[in-house]
Coordinates of C-alpha atoms in Angstrom, one line a residue:
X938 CA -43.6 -2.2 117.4
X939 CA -46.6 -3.5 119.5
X940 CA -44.3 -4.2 122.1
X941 CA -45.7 -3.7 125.8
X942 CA -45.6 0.4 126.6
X943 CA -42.3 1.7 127.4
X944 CA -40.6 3.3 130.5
X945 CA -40.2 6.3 128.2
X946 CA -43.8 6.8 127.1
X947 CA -45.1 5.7 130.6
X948 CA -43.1 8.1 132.7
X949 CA -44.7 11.0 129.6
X950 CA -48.0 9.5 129.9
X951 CA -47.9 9.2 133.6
X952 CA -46.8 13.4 133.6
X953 CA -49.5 14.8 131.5
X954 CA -52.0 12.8 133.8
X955 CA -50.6 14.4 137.0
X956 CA -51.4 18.3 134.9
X957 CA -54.9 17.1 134.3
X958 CA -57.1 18.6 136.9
X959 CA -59.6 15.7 136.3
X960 CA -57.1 12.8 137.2
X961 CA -57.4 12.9 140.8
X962 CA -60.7 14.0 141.8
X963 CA -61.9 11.5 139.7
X964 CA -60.0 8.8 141.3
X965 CA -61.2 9.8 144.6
X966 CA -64.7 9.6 143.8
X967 CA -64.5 5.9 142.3
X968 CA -62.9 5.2 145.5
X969 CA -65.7 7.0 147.6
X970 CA -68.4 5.0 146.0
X971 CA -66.4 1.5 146.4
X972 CA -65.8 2.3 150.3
X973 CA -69.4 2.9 151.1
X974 CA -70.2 -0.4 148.9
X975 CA -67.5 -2.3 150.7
X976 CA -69.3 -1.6 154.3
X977 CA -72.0 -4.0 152.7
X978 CA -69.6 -7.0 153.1
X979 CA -69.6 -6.8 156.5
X980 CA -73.5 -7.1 156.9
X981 CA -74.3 -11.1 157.6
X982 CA -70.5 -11.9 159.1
X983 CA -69.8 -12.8 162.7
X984 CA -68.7 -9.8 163.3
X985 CA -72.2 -8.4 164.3
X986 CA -71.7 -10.5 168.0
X987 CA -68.5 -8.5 168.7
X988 CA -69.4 -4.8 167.5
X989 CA -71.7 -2.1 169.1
X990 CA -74.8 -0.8 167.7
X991 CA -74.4 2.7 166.3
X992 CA -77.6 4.4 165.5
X993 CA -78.5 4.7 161.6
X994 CA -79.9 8.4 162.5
X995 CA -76.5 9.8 164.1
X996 CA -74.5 8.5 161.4
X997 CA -76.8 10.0 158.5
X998 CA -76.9 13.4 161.1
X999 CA -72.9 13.5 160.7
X1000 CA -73.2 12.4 156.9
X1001 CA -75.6 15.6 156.2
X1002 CA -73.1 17.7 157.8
X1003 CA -70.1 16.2 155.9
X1004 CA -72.2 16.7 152.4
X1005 CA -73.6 20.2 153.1
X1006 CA -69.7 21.5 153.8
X1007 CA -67.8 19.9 151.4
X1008 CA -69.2 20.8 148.5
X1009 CA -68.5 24.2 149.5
X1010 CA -65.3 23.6 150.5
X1011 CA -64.5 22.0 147.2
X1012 CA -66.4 25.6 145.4
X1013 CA -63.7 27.1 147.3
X1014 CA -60.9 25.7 146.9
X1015 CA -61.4 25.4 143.1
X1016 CA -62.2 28.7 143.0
X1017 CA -59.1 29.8 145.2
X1018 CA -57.2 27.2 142.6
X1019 CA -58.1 29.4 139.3
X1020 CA -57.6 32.5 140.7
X1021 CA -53.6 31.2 141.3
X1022 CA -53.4 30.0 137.9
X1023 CA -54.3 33.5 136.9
X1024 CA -52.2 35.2 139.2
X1025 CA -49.2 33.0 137.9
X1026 CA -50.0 33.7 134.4
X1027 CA -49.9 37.3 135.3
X1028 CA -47.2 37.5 137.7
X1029 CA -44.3 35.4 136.1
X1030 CA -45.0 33.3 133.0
X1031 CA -48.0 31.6 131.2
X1032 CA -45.9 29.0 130.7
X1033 CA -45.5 27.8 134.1
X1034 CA -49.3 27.4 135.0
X1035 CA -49.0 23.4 134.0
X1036 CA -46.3 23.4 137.2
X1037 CA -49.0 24.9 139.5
X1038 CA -51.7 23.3 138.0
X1039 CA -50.0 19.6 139.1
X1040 CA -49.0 20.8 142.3
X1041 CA -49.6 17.6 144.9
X1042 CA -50.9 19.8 147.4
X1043 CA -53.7 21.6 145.6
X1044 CA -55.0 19.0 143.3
X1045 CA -55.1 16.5 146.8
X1046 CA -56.9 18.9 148.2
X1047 CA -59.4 19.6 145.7
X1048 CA -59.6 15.6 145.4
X1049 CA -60.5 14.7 149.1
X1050 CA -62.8 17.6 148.9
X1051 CA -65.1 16.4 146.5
X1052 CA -64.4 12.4 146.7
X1053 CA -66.0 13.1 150.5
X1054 CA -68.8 15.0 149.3
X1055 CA -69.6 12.3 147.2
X1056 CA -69.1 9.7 149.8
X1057 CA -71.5 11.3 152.1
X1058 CA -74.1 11.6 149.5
X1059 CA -73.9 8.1 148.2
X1060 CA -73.5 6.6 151.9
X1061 CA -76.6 8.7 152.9
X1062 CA -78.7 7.8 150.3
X1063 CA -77.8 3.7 150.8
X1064 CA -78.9 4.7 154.8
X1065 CA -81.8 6.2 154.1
X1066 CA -83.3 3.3 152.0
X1067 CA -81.8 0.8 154.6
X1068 CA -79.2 -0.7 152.9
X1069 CA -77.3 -1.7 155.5
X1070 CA -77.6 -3.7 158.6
X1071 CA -76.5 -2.8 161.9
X1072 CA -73.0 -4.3 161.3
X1073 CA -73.0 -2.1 158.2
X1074 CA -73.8 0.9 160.0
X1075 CA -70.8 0.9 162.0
X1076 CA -68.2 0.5 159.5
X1077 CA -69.9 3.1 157.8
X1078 CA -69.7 5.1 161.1
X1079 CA -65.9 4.4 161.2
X1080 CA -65.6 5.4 157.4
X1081 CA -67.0 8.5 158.3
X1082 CA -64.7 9.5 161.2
X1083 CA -61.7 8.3 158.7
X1084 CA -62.9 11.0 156.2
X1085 CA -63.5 13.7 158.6
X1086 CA -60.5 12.9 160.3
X1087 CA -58.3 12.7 156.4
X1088 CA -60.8 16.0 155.6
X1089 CA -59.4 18.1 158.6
X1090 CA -55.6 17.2 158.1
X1091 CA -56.1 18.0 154.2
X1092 CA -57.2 21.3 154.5
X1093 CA -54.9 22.2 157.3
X1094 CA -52.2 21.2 154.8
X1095 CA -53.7 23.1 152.0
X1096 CA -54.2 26.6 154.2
X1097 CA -50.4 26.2 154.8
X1098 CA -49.9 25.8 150.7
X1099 CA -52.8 27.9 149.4
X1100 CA -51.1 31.2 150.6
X1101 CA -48.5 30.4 148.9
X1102 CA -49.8 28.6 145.4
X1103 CA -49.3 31.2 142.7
X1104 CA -46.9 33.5 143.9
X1105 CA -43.5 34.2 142.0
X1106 CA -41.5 33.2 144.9
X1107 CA -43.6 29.7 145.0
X1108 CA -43.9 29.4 141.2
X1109 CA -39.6 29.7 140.6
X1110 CA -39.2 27.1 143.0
X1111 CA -41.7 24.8 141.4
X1112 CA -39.8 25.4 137.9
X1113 CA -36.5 25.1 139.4
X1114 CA -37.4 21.9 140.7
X1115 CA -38.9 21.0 137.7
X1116 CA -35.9 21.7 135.4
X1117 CA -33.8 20.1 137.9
X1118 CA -35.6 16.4 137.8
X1119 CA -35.5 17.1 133.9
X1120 CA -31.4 17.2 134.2
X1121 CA -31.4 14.7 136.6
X1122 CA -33.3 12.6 134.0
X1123 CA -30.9 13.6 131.0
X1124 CA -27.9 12.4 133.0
X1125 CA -29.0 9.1 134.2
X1126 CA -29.7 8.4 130.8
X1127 CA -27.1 9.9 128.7
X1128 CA -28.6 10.8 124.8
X1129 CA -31.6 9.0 125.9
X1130 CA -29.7 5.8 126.1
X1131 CA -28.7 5.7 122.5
X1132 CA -25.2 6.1 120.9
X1133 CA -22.7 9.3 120.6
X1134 CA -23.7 10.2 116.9
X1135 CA -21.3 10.4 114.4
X1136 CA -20.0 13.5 113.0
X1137 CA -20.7 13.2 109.5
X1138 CA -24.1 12.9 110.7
X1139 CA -24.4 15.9 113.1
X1140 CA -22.5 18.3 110.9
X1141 CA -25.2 17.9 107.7
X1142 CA -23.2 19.6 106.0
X1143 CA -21.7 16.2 104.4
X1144 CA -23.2 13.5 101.6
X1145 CA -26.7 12.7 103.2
X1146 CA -28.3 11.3 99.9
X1147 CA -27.7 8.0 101.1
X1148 CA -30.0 8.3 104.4
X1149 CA -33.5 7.8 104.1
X1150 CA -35.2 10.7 106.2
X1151 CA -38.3 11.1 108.3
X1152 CA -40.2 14.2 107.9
X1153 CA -44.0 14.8 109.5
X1154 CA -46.9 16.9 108.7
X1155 CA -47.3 17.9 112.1
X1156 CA -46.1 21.5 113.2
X1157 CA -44.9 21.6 117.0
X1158 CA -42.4 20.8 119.8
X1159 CA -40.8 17.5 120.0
X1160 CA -41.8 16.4 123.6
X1161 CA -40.5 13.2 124.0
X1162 CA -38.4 10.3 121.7
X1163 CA -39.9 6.7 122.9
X1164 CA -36.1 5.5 122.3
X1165 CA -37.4 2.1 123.2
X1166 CA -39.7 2.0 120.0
X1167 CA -37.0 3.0 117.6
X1168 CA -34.4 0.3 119.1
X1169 CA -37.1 -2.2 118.2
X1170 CA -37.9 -0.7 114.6
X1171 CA -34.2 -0.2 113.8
X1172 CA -34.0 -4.1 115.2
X1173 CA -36.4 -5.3 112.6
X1174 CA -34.8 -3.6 110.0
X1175 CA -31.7 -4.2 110.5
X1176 CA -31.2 0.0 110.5
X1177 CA -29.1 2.3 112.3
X1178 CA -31.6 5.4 112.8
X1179 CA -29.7 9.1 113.6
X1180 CA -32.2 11.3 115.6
X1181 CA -32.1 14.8 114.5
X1182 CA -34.9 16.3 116.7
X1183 CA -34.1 16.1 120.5
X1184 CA -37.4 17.1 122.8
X1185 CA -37.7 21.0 123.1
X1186 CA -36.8 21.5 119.6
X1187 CA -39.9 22.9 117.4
X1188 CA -40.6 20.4 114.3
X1189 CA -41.7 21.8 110.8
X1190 CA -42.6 19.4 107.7
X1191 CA -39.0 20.5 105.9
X1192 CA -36.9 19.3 109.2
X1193 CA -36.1 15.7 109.3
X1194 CA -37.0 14.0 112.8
X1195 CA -34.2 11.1 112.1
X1196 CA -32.0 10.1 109.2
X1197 CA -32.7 6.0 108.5
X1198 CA -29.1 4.1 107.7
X1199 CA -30.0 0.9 106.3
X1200 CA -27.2 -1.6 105.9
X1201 CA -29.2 -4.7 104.0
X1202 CA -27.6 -4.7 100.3
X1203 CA -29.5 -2.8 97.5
X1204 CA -32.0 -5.3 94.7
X1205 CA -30.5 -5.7 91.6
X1206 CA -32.4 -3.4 88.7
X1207 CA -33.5 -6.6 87.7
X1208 CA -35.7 -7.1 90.9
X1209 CA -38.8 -5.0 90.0
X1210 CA -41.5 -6.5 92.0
X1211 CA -39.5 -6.8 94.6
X1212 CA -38.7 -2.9 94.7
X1213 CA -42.4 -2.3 94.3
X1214 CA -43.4 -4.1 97.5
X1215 CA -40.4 -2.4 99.5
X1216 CA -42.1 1.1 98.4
X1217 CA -45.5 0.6 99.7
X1218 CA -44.2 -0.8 102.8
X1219 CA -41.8 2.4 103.4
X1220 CA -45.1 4.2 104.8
X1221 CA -46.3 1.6 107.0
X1222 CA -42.7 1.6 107.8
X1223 CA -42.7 5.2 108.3
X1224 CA -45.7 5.5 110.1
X1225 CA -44.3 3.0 112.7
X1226 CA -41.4 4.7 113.2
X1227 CA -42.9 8.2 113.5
X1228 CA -45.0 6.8 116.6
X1229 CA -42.2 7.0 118.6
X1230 CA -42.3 11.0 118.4
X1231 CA -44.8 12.4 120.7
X1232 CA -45.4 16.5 118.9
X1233 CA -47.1 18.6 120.4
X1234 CA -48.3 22.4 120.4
X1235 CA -46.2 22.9 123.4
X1236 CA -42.9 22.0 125.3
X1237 CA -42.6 19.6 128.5
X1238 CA -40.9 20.0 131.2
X1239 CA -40.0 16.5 132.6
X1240 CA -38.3 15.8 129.3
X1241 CA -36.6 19.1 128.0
X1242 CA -34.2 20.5 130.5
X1243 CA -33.9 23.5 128.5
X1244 CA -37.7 24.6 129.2
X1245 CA -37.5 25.1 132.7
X1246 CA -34.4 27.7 131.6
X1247 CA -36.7 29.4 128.9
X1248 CA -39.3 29.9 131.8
X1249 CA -37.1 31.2 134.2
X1250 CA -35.3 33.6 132.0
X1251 CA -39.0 34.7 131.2
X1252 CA -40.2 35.3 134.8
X1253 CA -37.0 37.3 135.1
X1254 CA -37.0 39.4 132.6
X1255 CA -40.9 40.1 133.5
X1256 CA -39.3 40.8 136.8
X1257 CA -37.2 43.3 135.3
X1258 CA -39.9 45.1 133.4
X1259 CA -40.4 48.8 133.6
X1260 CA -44.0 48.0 135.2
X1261 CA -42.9 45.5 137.7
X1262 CA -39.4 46.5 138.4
X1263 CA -38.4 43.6 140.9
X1264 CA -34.8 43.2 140.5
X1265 CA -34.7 40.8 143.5
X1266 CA -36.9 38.4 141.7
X1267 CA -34.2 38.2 138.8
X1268 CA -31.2 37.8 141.3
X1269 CA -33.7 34.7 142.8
X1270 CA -33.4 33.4 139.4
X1271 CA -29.6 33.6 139.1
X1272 CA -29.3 31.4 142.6
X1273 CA -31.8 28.8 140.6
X1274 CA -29.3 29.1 137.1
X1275 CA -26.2 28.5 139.7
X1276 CA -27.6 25.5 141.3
X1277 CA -28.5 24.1 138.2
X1278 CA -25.7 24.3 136.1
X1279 CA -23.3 23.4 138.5
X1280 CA -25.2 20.5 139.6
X1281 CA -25.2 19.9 136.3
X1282 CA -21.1 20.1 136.0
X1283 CA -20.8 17.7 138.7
X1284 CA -22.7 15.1 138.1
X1285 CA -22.2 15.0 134.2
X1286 CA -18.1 13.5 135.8
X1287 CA -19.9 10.6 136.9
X1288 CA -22.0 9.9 133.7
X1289 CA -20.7 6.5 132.1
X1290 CA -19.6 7.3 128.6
X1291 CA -20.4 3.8 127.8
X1292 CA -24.0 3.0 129.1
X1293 CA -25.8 2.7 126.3
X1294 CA -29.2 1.3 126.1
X1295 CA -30.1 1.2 122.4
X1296 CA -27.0 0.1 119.9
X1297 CA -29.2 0.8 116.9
X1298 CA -29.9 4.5 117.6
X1299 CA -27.8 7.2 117.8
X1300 CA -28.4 10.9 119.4
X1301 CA -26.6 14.1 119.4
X1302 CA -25.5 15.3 122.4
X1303 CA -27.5 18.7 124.0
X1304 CA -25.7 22.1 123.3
X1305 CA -24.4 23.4 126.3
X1306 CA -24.3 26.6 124.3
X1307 CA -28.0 26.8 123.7
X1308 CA -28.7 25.8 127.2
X1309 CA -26.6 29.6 128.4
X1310 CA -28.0 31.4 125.7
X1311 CA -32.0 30.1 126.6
X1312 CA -30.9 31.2 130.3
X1313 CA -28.5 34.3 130.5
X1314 CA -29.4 36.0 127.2
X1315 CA -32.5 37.4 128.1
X1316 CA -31.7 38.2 131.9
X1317 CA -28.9 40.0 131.0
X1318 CA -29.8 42.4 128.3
X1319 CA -33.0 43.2 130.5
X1320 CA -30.7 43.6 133.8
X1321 CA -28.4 45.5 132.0
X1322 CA -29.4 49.0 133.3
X1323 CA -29.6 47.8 136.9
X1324 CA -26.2 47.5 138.5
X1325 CA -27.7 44.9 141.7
X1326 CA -28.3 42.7 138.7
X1327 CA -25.5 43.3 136.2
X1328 CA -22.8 42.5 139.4
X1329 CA -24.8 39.2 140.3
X1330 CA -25.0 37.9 136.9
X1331 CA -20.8 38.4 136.9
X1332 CA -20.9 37.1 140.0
X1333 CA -23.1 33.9 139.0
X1334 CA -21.2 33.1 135.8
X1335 CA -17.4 33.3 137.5
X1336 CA -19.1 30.7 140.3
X1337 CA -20.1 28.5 137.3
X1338 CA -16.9 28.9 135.6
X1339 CA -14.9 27.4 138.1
X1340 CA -16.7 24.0 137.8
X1341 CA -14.6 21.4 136.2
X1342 CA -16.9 20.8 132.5
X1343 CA -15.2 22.7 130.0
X1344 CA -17.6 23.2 127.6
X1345 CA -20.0 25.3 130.7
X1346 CA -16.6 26.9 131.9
X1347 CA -16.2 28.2 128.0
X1348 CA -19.9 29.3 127.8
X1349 CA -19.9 31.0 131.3
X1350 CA -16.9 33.1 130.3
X1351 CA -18.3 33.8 127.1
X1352 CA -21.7 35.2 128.2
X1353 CA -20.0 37.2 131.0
X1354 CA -17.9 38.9 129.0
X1355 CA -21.5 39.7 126.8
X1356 CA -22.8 40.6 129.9
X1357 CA -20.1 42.8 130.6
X1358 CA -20.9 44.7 127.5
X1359 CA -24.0 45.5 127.5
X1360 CA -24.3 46.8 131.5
X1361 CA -21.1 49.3 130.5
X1362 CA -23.3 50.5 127.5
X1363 CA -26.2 50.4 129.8
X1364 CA -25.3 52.0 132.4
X1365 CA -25.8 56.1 133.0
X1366 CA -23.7 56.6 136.2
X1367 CA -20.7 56.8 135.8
X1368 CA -20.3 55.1 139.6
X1369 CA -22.1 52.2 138.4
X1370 CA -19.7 51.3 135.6
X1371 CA -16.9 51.8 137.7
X1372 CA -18.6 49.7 140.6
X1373 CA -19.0 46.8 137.7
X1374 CA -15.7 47.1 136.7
X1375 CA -14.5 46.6 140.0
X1376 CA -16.8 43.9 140.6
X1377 CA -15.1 42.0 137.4
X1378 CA -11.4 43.0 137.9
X1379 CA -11.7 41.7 141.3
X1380 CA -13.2 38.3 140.1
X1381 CA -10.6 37.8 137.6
X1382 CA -8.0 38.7 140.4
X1383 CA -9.0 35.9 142.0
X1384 CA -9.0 33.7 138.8
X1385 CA -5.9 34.3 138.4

């Protein structure tokens, strides 16, 4: 269970750094300070014969200039940074800030901003107390042309971003693409690499007294199964461990995270001692087991496909709210739910049935179901009144019909015909129901 740190965990670990506005900036700096540091080496090197002399004075003139400006640049563009975030959280979703907040652009931005202020102060203040020789001076005079020149082409970059960081357009995009890596993940790595688990398992309806189940005190969403870590447990053990809780799904103390199958033969009554050491090692053994789950007080996004389908049914149906009233924001959305669930039907053909990863774990299979209901449910009772939206959402649901998955083409029909029902009792006009029902004769026309 020490093992080295997985793919799983890093690839988590590796995504809540890039939402930490710190990460970066921080980074920079260290590498500030080590490049006006390195220019040192070059002092007492041959290199002195074949370099010309740059004045100490010119180079601290263009260093001043450098640390008077970016520091407020960097005031700025953090400024200009929070005032997204709260346009974001106002505009669409709160939920979708953590996208903006580890957008590339921005936090790059921010990053050279302030790792050059501190360059320039550092590098002026090794200058000034003659730190470096006249070899030194001119790499530090060619550091400082590479930061100007790296400053300039960043914030022509970010002025190209920054009008658009924040806005709804800008922030679907970012969760569509977010949701879309998230189902890219799930289907090169099929139930997270484990086995199809069994029936008797995923019905709970059955005999489950002989499982041994994990339950935590912790209250929160499952973000991500190391599976790695449980193969190895369950290897130990010689276990077969059923996972219960996929990420996305909120964990209370009563719900089981996994039932534990053990397959060694059961002590004799006889064998008291022996059953008295196996129960105080079940909460080590538990304790190294529940490890693998990561809870936390809310849902990810590179791991739970179905969250960037919660967020984008919530920045419609803001869309669609008697203050806002931007039905073309919700049509948007249903482009996003098209692509993604037919990109979904088309690449879940190719999935090897048989690729499995960990033979001593199995994992239930996501619920197609659940994934309509978190996206068209909401969209379409707040659309129903609008007829723009209540035709695209037919028209959005036949298109992802047709794809070749059954289990989507069954869910699609189902939640247009829901759909259906609620724009006809919606609806005032009478034109508008009989535009809609047009709309939907002629779709099935074609069907057929």
């Amino acid at each position: 269970m020490d093992a080295p740190i997985s793919v799983d965990r890093f690839r988590f670990l590796l995504f809540s750094f890039k939402e930490k506005l710190w990460v970066k900036p921080l980074s920079l700096c260290v590498l500030s300070i080590a490049a006006v540091f390195a220019s040192k080496l070059a002092d007492g090197t041959a290199l002195a014969e074949h370099l010309p002399k740059v004045d100490q004075s010119s180079v601290e003139t263009l260093l001043s200039i450098m640390a008077s400006s970016m520091l407020v640049i960097a005031t700025f563009s953090a400024g200009t940074m929070v005032s997204a975030y709260a346009s974001a959280s106002r505009s669409s979703t709160p939920r979708s800030v953590s996208l903006i907040i580890s957008d590339d652009a921005s936090q790059n931005a921010l990053s050279t901003f302030v790792g050059a202020f501190i360059f320039s102060v550092v590098a002026i203040t090794a200058s000034s107390n003659n730190f470096f020789k006249d070899t030194g001076i001119f790499l530090l005079f060619c550091l400082t042309c590479l930061v100007f020149a790296i400053v300039i082409l960043t914030f022509i970059r970010w002025v190209d971003s920054v009008a658009r960081l924040g806005r709804v357009g800008s922030t679907v995009q970012k969760v569509e693409a977010a949701a879309m890596r998230a189902i890219n993940h799930r289907l090169s790595t099929p139930r997270l690499g484990g086995k199809q688990q069994p029936n008797y398992v995923k019905e709970q309806g059955g005999d489950l007294s002989k499982y041994q189940t994990l339950t935590t005190d912790s209250i929160g969403y499952v973000q991500m199964v190391d599976m790695a870590k449980v193969q190895a447990w369950a290897e130990e053990r010689d276990t077969q461990v059923h996972i219960a809780m996929l990420p996305g799904q909120f964990c209370t103390p009563d719900k089981p995270l996994c039932y534990i199958e053990r397959f060694k033969p059961k002590k004799s009554e006889d064998d008291i001692s022996s059953k008295e050491s196996e129960k105080s090692s079940d909460k080590s053994d538990e304790s190294a087991l529940l490890s693998a789950f990561q809870i936390g007080s809310e849902r990810s996004f590179e791991a739970d496909p179905r969250y960037g389908l919660v967020v984008l049914s919530e920045i419609a149906s803001r869309a669609l709210s008697p203050s806002v009233n931007d039905p073309g924001t919700a049509i948007s959305i249903l482009g996003s739910y098209a692509r993604l669930f037919i990109l979904w039907a088309q690449k879940e053909k190719n999935v090897a049935s048989d690729d499995i990863k960990y033979d001593k774990v199995t994992v239930p299979d996501m619920s197609t179901a659940d994934m309509f209901d978190d996206a068209f449910t909401g969209l379409a009772r707040d659309g129903a009144s609008m007829i723009e939206v209540s035709i695209r959402i037919q028209k959005t649901l036949d298109a992802i019909a047709k794809t070749s998955n059954d289990d989507i083409c069954k869910a699609a029909t189902k939640h247009a015909k829901e759909a259906y029902k609620r724009s006809m009792n919606a609806l005032i006009h009478d034109g508008d129901k009989e535009m809609l029902s047009s709309a939907v004769n002629s779709l099935n026309n074609k069907k057929s």
